[in-house]
Coordinates of C-alpha atoms and ligand atoms in Angstrom, one line a residue:
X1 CA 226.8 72.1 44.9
X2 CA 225.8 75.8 45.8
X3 CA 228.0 77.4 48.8
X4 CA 224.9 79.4 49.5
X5 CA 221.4 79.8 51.0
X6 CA 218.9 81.1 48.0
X7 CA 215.3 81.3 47.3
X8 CA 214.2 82.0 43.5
X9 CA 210.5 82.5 42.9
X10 CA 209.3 80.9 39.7
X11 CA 206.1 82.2 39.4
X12 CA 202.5 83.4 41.5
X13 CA 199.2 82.8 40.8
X14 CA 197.2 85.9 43.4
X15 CA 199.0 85.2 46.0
X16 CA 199.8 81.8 45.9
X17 CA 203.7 81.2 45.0
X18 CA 205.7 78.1 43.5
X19 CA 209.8 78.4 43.3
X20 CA 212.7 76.8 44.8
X21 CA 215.0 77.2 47.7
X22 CA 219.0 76.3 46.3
X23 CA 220.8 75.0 49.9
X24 CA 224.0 73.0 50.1
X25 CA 222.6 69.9 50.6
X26 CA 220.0 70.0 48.1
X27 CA 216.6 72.2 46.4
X28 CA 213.4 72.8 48.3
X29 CA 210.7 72.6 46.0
X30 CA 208.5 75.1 47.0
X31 CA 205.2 75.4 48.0
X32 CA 206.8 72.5 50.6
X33 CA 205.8 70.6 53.4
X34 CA 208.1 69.1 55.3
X35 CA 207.3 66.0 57.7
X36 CA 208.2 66.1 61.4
X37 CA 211.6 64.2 62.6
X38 CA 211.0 64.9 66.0
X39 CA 213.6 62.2 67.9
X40 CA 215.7 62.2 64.4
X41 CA 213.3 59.7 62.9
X42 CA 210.2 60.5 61.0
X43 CA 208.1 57.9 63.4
X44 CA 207.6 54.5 61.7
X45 CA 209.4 55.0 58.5
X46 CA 212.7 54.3 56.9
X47 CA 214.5 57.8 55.1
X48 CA 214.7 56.5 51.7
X49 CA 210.8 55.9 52.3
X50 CA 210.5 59.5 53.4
X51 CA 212.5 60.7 50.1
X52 CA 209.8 58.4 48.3
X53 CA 206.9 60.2 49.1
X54 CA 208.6 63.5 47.8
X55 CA 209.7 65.4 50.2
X56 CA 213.0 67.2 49.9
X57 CA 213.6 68.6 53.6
X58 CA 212.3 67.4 57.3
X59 CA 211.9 68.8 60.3
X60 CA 213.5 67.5 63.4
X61 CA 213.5 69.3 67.0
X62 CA 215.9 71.4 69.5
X63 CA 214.0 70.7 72.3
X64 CA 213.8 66.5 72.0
X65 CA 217.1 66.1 70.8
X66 CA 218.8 68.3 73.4
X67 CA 217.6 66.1 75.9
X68 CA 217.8 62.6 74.7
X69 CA 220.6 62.0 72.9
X70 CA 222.0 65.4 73.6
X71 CA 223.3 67.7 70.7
X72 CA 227.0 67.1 71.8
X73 CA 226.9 63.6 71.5
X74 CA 224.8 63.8 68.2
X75 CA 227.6 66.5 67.3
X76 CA 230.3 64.3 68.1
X77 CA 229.0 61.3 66.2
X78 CA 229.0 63.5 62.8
X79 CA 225.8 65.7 63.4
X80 CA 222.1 65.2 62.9
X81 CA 222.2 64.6 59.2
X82 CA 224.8 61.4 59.3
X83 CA 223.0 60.1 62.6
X84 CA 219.6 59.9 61.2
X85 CA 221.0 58.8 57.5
X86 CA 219.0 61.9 55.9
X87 CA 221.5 63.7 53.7
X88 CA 219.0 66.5 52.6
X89 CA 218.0 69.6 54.3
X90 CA 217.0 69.7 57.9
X91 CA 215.3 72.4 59.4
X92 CA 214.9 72.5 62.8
X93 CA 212.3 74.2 65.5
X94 CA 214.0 76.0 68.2
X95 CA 213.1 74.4 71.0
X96 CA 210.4 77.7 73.0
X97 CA 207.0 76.0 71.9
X98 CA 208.1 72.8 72.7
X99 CA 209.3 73.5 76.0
X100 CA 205.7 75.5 76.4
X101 CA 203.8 72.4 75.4
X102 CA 205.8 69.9 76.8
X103 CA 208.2 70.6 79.6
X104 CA 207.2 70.4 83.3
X105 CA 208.0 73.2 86.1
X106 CA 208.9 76.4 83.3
X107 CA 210.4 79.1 84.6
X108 CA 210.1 82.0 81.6
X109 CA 212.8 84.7 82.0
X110 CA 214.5 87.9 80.2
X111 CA 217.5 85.6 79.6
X112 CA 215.1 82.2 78.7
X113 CA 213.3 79.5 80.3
X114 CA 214.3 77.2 82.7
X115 CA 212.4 73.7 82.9
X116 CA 212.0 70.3 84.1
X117 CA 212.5 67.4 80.7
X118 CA 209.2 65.4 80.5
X119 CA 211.5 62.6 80.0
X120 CA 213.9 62.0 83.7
X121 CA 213.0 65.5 85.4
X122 CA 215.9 66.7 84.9
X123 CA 217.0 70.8 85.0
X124 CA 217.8 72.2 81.9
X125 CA 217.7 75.7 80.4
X126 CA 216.9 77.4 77.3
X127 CA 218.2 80.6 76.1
X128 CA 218.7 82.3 72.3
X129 CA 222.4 81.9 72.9
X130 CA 221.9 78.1 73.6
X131 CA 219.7 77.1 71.1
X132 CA 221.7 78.8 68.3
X133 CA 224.7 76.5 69.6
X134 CA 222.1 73.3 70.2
X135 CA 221.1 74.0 66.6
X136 CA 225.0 74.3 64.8
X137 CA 225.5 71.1 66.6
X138 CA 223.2 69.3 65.2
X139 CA 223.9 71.2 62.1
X140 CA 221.1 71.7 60.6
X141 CA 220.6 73.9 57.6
X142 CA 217.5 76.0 58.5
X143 CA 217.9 77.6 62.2
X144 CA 215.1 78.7 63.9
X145 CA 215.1 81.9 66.4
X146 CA 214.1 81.0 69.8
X147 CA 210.7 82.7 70.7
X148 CA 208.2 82.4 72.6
X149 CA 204.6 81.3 71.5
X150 CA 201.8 82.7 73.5
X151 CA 199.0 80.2 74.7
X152 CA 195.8 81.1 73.1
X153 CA 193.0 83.0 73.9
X154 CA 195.2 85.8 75.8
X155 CA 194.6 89.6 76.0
X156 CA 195.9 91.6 74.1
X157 CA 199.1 93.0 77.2
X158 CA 200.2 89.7 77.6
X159 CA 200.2 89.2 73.5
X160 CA 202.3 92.3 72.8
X161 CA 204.5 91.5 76.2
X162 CA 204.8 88.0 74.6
X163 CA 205.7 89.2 70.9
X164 CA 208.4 92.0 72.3
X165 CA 210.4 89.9 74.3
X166 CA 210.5 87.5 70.8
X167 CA 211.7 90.2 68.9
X168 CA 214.6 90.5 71.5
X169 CA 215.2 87.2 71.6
X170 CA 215.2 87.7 67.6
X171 CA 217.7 90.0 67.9
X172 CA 220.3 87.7 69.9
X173 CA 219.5 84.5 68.1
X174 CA 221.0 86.5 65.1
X175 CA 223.8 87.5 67.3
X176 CA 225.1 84.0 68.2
X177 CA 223.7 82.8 65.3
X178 CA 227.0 84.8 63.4
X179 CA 228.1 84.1 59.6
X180 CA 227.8 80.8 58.8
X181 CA 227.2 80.5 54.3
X182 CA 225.0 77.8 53.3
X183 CA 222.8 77.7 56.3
X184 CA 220.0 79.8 56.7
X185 CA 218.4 81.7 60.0
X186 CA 214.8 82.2 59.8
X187 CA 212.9 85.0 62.0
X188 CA 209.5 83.8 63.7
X189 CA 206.6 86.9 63.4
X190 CA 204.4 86.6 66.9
X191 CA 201.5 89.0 67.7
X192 CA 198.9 86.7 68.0
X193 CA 195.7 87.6 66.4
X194 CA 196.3 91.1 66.6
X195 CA 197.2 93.1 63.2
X196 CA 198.8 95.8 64.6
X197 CA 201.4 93.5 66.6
X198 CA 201.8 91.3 63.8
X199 CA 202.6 94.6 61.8
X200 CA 205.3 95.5 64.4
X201 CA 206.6 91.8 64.7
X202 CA 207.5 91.8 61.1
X203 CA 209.4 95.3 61.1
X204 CA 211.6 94.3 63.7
X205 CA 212.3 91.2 61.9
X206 CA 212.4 92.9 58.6
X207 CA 214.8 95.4 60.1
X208 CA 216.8 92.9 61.8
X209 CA 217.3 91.0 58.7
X210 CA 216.7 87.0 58.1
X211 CA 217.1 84.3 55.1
X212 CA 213.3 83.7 55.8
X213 CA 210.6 84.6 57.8
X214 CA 208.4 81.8 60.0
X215 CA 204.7 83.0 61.1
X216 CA 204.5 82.1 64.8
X217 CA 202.2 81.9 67.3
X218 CA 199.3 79.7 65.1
X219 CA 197.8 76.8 65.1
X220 CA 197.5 76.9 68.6
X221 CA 194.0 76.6 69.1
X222 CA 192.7 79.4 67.2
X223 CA 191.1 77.1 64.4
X224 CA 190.9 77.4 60.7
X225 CA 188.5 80.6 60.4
X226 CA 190.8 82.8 62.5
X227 CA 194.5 81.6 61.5
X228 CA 192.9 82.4 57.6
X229 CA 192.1 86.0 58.9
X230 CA 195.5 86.4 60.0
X231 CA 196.9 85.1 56.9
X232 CA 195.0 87.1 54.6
X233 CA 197.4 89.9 56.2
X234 CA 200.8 88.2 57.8
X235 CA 202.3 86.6 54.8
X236 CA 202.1 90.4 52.8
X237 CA 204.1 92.0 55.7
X238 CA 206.8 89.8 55.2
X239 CA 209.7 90.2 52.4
X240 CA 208.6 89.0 49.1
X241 CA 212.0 87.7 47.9
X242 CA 212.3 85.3 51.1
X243 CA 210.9 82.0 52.0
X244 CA 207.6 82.7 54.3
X245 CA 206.9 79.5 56.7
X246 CA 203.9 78.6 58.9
X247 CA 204.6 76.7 61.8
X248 CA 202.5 73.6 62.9
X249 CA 200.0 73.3 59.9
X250 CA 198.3 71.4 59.0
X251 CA 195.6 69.3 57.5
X252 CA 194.9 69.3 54.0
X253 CA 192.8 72.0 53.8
X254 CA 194.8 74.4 55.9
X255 CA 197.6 73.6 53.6
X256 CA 195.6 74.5 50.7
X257 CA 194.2 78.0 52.3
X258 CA 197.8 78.6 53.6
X259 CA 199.6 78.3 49.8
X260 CA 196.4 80.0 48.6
X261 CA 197.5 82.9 51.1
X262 CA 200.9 83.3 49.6
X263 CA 202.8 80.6 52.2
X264 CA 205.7 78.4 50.9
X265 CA 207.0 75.7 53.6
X266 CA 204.5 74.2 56.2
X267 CA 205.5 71.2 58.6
X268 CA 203.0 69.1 60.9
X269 CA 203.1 65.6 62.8
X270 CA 199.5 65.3 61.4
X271 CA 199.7 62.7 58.6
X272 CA 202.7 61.0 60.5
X273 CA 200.8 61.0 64.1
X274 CA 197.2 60.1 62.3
X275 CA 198.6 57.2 60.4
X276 CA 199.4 55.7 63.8
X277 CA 196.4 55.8 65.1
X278 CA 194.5 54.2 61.3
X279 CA 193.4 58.2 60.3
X280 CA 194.2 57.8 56.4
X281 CA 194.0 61.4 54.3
X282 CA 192.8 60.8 51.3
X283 CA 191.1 62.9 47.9
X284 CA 187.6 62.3 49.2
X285 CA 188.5 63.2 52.7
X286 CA 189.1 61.4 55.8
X287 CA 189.1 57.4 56.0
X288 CA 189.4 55.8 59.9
X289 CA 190.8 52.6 58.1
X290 CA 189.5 50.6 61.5
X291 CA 185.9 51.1 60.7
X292 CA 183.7 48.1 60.2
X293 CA 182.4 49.4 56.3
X294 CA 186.2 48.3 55.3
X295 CA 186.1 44.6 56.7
X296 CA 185.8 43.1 53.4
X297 CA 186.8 46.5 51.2
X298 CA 189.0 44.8 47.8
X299 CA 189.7 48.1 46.8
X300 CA 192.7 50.6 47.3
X301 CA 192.3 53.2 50.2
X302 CA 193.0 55.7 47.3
X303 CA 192.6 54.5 43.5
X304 CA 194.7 57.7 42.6
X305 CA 197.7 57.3 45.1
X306 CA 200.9 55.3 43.9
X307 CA 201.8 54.6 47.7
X308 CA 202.5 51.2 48.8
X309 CA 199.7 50.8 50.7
X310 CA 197.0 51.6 47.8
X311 CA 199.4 49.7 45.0
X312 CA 199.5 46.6 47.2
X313 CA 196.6 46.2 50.0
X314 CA 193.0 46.2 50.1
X315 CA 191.3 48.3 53.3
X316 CA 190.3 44.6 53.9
X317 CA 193.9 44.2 54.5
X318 CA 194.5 47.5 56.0
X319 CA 191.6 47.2 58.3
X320 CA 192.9 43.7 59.8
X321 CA 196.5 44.9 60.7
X322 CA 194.8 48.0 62.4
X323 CA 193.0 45.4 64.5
X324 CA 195.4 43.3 65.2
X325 CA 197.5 46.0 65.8
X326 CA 200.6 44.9 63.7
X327 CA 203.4 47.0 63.1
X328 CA 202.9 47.1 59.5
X329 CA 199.8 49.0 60.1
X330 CA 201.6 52.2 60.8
X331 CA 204.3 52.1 58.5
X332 CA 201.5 51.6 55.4
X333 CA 199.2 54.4 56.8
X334 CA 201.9 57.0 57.9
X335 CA 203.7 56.2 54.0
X336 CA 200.0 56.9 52.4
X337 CA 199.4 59.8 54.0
X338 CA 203.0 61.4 53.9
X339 CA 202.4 60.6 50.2
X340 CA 199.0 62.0 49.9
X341 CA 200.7 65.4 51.3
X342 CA 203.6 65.5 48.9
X343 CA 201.4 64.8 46.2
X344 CA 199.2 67.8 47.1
X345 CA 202.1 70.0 47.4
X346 CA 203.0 68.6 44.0
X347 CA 199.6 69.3 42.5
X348 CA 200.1 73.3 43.7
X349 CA 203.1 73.4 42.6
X350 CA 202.3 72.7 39.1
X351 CA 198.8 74.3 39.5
X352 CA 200.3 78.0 40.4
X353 CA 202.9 77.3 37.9
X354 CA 200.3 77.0 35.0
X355 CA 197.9 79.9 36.5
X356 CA 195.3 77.7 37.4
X357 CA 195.6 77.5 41.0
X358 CA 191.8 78.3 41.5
X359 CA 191.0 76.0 39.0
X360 CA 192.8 73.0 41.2
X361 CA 191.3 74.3 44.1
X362 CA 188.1 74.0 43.3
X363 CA 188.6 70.4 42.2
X364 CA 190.5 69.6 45.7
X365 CA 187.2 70.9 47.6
X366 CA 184.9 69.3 45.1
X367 CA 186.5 65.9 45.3
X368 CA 186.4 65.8 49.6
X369 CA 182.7 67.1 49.3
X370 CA 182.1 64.0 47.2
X371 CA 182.7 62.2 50.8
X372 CA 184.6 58.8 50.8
X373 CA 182.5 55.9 48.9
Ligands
LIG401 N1 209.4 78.1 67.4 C1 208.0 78.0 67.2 N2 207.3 79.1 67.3 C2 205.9 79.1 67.1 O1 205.3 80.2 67.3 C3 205.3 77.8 66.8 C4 203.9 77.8 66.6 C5 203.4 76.5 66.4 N3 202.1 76.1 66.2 C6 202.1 74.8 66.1 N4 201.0 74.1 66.0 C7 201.1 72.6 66.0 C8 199.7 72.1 66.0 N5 199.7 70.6 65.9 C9 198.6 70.2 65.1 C10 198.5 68.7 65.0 C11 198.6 68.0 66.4 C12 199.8 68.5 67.2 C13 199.8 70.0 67.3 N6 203.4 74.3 66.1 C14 204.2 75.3 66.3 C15 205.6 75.4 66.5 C16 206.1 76.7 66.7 N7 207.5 76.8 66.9
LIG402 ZN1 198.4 55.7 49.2

């Protein structure tokens, strides 16, 4: 079992990248996406399930877990890992964005932000300093630094304001962060749209020095055109030799244009949050399992996915427990599409490994342009 934090590249393809990221608790196959624990469950399935579909790391969250259970009582019953019977790597989001997009009554400071929990009302307060601590209590291996994510559009004075006071927050989450082998602190780049300020977000970070680098501040609006132009520039600014991850993407395709861009670890509560509501991701595209076509559909949401839900059911079948609104419905859908995204991540891996990531790519469009059938 490696003491250590460590990130090998195995090989590139342009700029795509496939290698593997050694922690303590286990490898991260790399490019990776890691589903969304939010509350310290991955919503509406077991964590041997989650392990099933492939993936070797989840995400859960600072801001939801500090306020319902609490990190000290999640600390004192063995931390985050034994709680939520996931012995692999955790990373976990530091709490600023979530706060942004969720908290009521925000009060955003030098020293942090002050808000209202969307749960009771209660008072609470975020800082650097605090979640570092919020984080090592619920001991997770991949620590993110609290920043703040700028609402999108905004001018270009409130970006750099915005991306400035992140890199000072940067510089004290490393701080209280201190020496701790085998876990890993990851900087967040901000600046927005803006290539200069992303160009000066990842020096300080660079200079500040980080076990991987997070691009901030997308997927907030933006859509797919513009967060590509950024990424045809942001991952290149950051260390080569470090793990580069974009926060909050995505669907399918912005997974694919992100690896293609030279990204390595995505998370998003898409396929979890869409299975819920019957949105199924498969090869050909999008399937709302609910629709009438399906009613008396024999055949496998996806003929090529070893899921339980397309080894075992018909859409017929999948259709009527949408309708009737039975809880199987969202395990099956949430486990298909989980699935579906591991096995894309999979298919990269392999892809960039062999050289032929353009190859794959071109299948991956040509196959959703075929359209379900
Ligand atoms: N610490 C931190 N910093 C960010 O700049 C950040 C930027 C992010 N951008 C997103 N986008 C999530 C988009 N998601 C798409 C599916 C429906 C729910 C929202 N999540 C993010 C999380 C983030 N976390
Ligand atoms: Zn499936």
């Amino acid at each position: 079992m490696t003491a250590r934090f460590e990130f090998e590249l195995k090989a590139t393809d342009g700029k795509a990248r496939t290698g593997v990221i050694s922690t303590p608790r286990g490898e991260i196959r790399t490019p990776a996406f890691m589903p969304v624990g939010t509350a310290a469950t991955v919503k509406a399935m077991m964590p041997e399930s989650v392990r099933a579909t492939g993936a070797d790391i989840l995400l859960g969250n600072t801001y939801h877990l500090m306020l319902r259970p609490t990190a000290e009582r999640i600390d004192r019953l063995g931390g985050l890992h034994k709680f939520m019977n996931w012995e692999r790597p955790i990373l976990t989001d530091s709490g600023g964005f979530q706060v942004m997009s969720l908290a009521g009554l925000r009060k955003l400071t030098e020293e942090g932000v002050t808000f209202k929990s969307h749960i009771d009302g209660s008072k609470h307060e975020l800082t650097p300093e605090r979640s570092m601590e919020i984080q090592r209590l619920l001991g997770s291996d991949i620590v993110m630094c609290f920043d703040e994510c700028p609402a999108l559009p905004a001018d270009r004075d409130r970006i750099a304001e915005s991306m400035r006071l992140s890199m000072r927050w940067a510089e004290r989450s490393k701080a209280a962060f201190g020496d701790r082998p085998g876990h890993a602190l990851f900087g967040i780049m901000q600046g927005g749209l803006e290539q200069d300020f992303r160009e000066e977000s990842a020096k300080a970070l660079r200079e500040i020095g980080f076990d991987g680098y997070a691009i901030g501040g997308l997927a907030v609006g933006e859509g797919q055109e513009a967060m590509f132009d950024c990424l045809d520039y942001a991952p290149d600014m950051l260390p080569v030799d470090k793990p580069r991850y974009l926060m909050g993407v995505g669907k399918p395709d912005d997974i694919v244009g992100a690896v293609k861009r030279g990204v390595d670890m995505m998370d998003c509560v898409l396929p979890s949050r869409s299975g819920r509501t019957g949105q199924a991701f498969t090869r050909r595209g999008v399937v709302n399992i609910k629709n009438a076509r399906h009613a008396d559909d024999p055949r496998p949401l996806d003929e090529n996915c070893s899921c339980p839900a397309c080894s075992n059911y018909s859409r017929a079948y999948l259709r009527h427990v949408f309708r009737s609104n039975e809880m199987i419905s969202g395990m099956l859908l949430t486990w298909h599409n989980l699935q579906y995204f591991q096995d894309i991540m999979g298919e990269m891996r392999v892809a960039i490994a062999a050289g032929r990531f353009d190859a794959w790519e071109e299948e991956f469009h040509a196959m959703r342009a075929m359209g379900d059938i």
